[in-house]
């Protein structure tokens, strides 16, 4: 990592009731042995009376290339001290001036199709203590040392605005090096840097576009304490690889006849290879990629195989995924195998891409969509899996120009995504509900590739609206903070001086003119705020503060009345269409409201006053134009028009109950089905369950007929779709996350696990369970910064048994449904204004 002030965090593993931290002491050292004896040579705090479990390192500057060891001692509620095991973190280059290598590439231009190999042989004459490889790349890469691929990351480095920020990755390569002769190999792919495929977003015209290049430092530390750095420079050699074409957008083509066995080993003869050229760095901002990488997380065997004709087979994975397929096959040299990936089948049983290829604009037939091409070498059994591409698919149609024999085991799918740790689970007595939750998570992960995307097949674009809508779903279910922090840096890279953001981020320049109103680009405020709420960590909010400010100031300049018509509106509605001015102004209010709260948090009193006044002005303008205070109806009374102001806090307090009642009535009028697009679907479930109508919210969430999430499931969905209508002619990707708020609502609206805005990061948990009559049981768990929170209930003989676990060093306020009798351990509990509880596990009986 490059941060001079890394955040040090810990969790108390203490299940006792009332467990909490009353003080802590931190110690940081470069010597783990001395630290284990209690001596720290870098930083040792005094005993600090505090229950804080996250502290920024704030002493003297950390040095580059250094491993730091640290531990924490905590005093519990009985003043007993417990000391953690020793943990560590390691610094990278810390500053761009520490790079020794030169950016190099081969001598081909950006239109050359084959991917380039690079290699360099060198001698190490002294005994090695440790070694680190630091590699920064414009494009994608795989790194090899002495014939061994280094690491299990895929599609590194993550996509950024290449001409403004470049990421580098670090590997511990101590075990791959040897005394004597060694060799490094690098294989480069195009990725988003050199986009050769043509589509409506013109990524082939990106301003940064060039032939892929890289810079590498291999820093070796010897037993005698000296160091040596082997770097990329003019001494390296290059040749073309068997990857004859690669596109992050479409597919990869591989000619096994062109393989050069041993190309990254020291004994390989590279006299026929060419010299490299020096290249300019793509940007001057080269920083560590401090985030979970993309990996092939799950191996998925084909569920079935069907022979369609003499030369065509169809494999079915049984579920929709993002990722790649791997095929193992034997055949004649020169046999051309095509692997066409699709989400659905046509009426003839063949792979059908008609729902996902609508934005592809090929100039010829050489780059078929989502179709890998594998040319056999004829040397026995061969395996191909693309390196620099991923797709969205369930089916793989395999065809060949010469006969081959395939069996079900010949093809395997690999589910790829940013490898974020799961932190939430849901289970209930309604199996459709459980399947919706799983499908939501599958779509969320399928659209997490170092930035949140809309779909893994048709676009792979970082659509802002889709991402903020799904962010709570993501944070309840996965520990995704590092990906979002990186993406917020992408926002700052893309923001115009006047505050304007594009609708897709990262962007090559597309999206500044369309789709980027406040209903979409509210990501700049909503996601940093959600990170603060879920983690209690204000860093990203602070990093984005000026960006949010420029953004809302620009909207204020354009729309001084407080109402804005800038935006896309309630995208993909069922039938009722709400005014764009209404929904965009609601998001504008939300952003200003977040900015005012951030100003208060950071002690910026003038800003706080200014933006509180602006938020009030916008709220007043919305209500003045759209709210009928007599009836409690906004505009025409559609579901979106009633739920959005409830969800985002626009409704006057005195009218919340009336507006919520109108919403519940409207849902019943709509036969307990949704009539909303993505903005309404984000708001409606919580708008109901937060205002006394959880049963109505559940009636929507549990539907199995059109239009509903369950309708997708009963029709075979394993991911969320882009359109409620599964027969739609347009907008029908079968793996979209924009209707994904339901995954968060399970935690909020049924389990009742909520953030307390006054005590974020689940320091104090708000528990507002809803014991839905049509459910027999419901279990929800979320692991936050203090540990695992459980909120589960089951109903037997008319009595609900409600089980709660609150982690050590945190508290909770429990709100039971009104009119219920609550008891614990045989004693009646008074819980009218919320029951305050300390850490521990509890069981309540609710009648």
PDB file of N, CA, C and O in Angstrom, residues 197-200 249 357-364:
ATOM      1  N   UNK A 197     -12.377  -3.200 -30.412  1.00  0.00           N
ATOM      2  CA  UNK A 197     -13.746  -3.480 -30.850  1.00  0.00           C
ATOM      3  C   UNK A 197     -14.525  -2.177 -30.993  1.00  0.00           C
ATOM      4  O   UNK A 197     -14.237  -1.190 -30.312  1.00  0.00           O
ATOM      5  N   UNK A 198     -15.534  -2.192 -31.864  1.00  0.00           N
ATOM      6  CA  UNK A 198     -16.323  -0.985 -32.125  1.00  0.00           C
ATOM      7  C   UNK A 198     -17.737  -1.148 -31.582  1.00  0.00           C
ATOM      8  O   UNK A 198     -18.388  -2.160 -31.805  1.00  0.00           O
ATOM      9  N   UNK A 199     -18.174  -0.143 -30.832  1.00  0.00           N
ATOM     10  CA  UNK A 199     -19.521  -0.156 -30.242  1.00  0.00           C
ATOM     11  C   UNK A 199     -19.979   1.287 -30.078  1.00  0.00           C
ATOM     12  O   UNK A 199     -19.234   2.231 -30.345  1.00  0.00           O
ATOM     13  N   UNK A 200     -21.206   1.464 -29.588  1.00  0.00           N
ATOM     14  CA  UNK A 200     -21.804   2.802 -29.585  1.00  0.00           C
ATOM     15  C   UNK A 200     -21.080   3.801 -28.689  1.00  0.00           C
ATOM     16  O   UNK A 200     -21.270   5.001 -28.831  1.00  0.00           O
ATOM     17  N   UNK A 249     -14.212  -6.420 -24.446  1.00  0.00           N
ATOM     18  CA  UNK A 249     -15.628  -6.253 -24.770  1.00  0.00           C
ATOM     19  C   UNK A 249     -16.216  -7.462 -25.483  1.00  0.00           C
ATOM     20  O   UNK A 249     -17.364  -7.833 -25.235  1.00  0.00           O
ATOM     21  N   UNK A 357     -26.544  -8.032 -28.045  1.00  0.00           N
ATOM     22  CA  UNK A 357     -25.568  -7.528 -29.021  1.00  0.00           C
ATOM     23  C   UNK A 357     -26.021  -6.242 -29.702  1.00  0.00           C
ATOM     24  O   UNK A 357     -25.435  -5.815 -30.688  1.00  0.00           O
ATOM     25  N   UNK A 358     -27.049  -5.595 -29.131  1.00  0.00           N
ATOM     26  CA  UNK A 358     -27.672  -4.471 -29.836  1.00  0.00           C
ATOM     27  C   UNK A 358     -26.784  -3.231 -29.927  1.00  0.00           C
ATOM     28  O   UNK A 358     -26.978  -2.393 -30.808  1.00  0.00           O
ATOM     29  N   UNK A 359     -25.803  -3.089 -29.023  1.00  0.00           N
ATOM     30  CA  UNK A 359     -24.952  -1.894 -29.065  1.00  0.00           C
ATOM     31  C   UNK A 359     -23.615  -2.157 -29.746  1.00  0.00           C
ATOM     32  O   UNK A 359     -22.783  -1.252 -29.847  1.00  0.00           O
ATOM     33  N   UNK A 360     -23.404  -3.378 -30.197  1.00  0.00           N
ATOM     34  CA  UNK A 360     -22.158  -3.736 -30.871  1.00  0.00           C
ATOM     35  C   UNK A 360     -22.221  -3.266 -32.318  1.00  0.00           C
ATOM     36  O   UNK A 360     -23.237  -3.442 -32.987  1.00  0.00           O
ATOM     37  N   UNK A 361     -21.152  -2.634 -32.790  1.00  0.00           N
ATOM     38  CA  UNK A 361     -21.126  -2.113 -34.153  1.00  0.00           C
ATOM     39  C   UNK A 361     -19.875  -2.623 -34.883  1.00  0.00           C
ATOM     40  O   UNK A 361     -18.936  -1.866 -35.153  1.00  0.00           O
ATOM     41  N   UNK A 362     -19.845  -3.914 -35.214  1.00  0.00           N
ATOM     42  CA  UNK A 362     -18.640  -4.461 -35.860  1.00  0.00           C
ATOM     43  C   UNK A 362     -18.434  -3.893 -37.258  1.00  0.00           C
ATOM     44  O   UNK A 362     -19.409  -3.596 -37.973  1.00  0.00           O
ATOM     45  N   UNK A 363     -17.184  -3.720 -37.630  1.00  0.00           N
ATOM     46  CA  UNK A 363     -16.875  -3.225 -38.975  1.00  0.00           C
ATOM     47  C   UNK A 363     -16.712  -4.371 -39.965  1.00  0.00           C
ATOM     48  O   UNK A 363     -16.751  -4.166 -41.168  1.00  0.00           O
ATOM     49  N   UNK A 364     -16.503  -5.597 -39.442  1.00  0.00           N
ATOM     50  CA  UNK A 364     -16.402  -6.786 -40.297  1.00  0.00           C
ATOM     51  C   UNK A 364     -16.765  -8.003 -39.461  1.00  0.00           C
ATOM     52  O   UNK A 364     -17.302  -7.865 -38.355  1.00  0.00           O
TER      53      UNK A 364
END
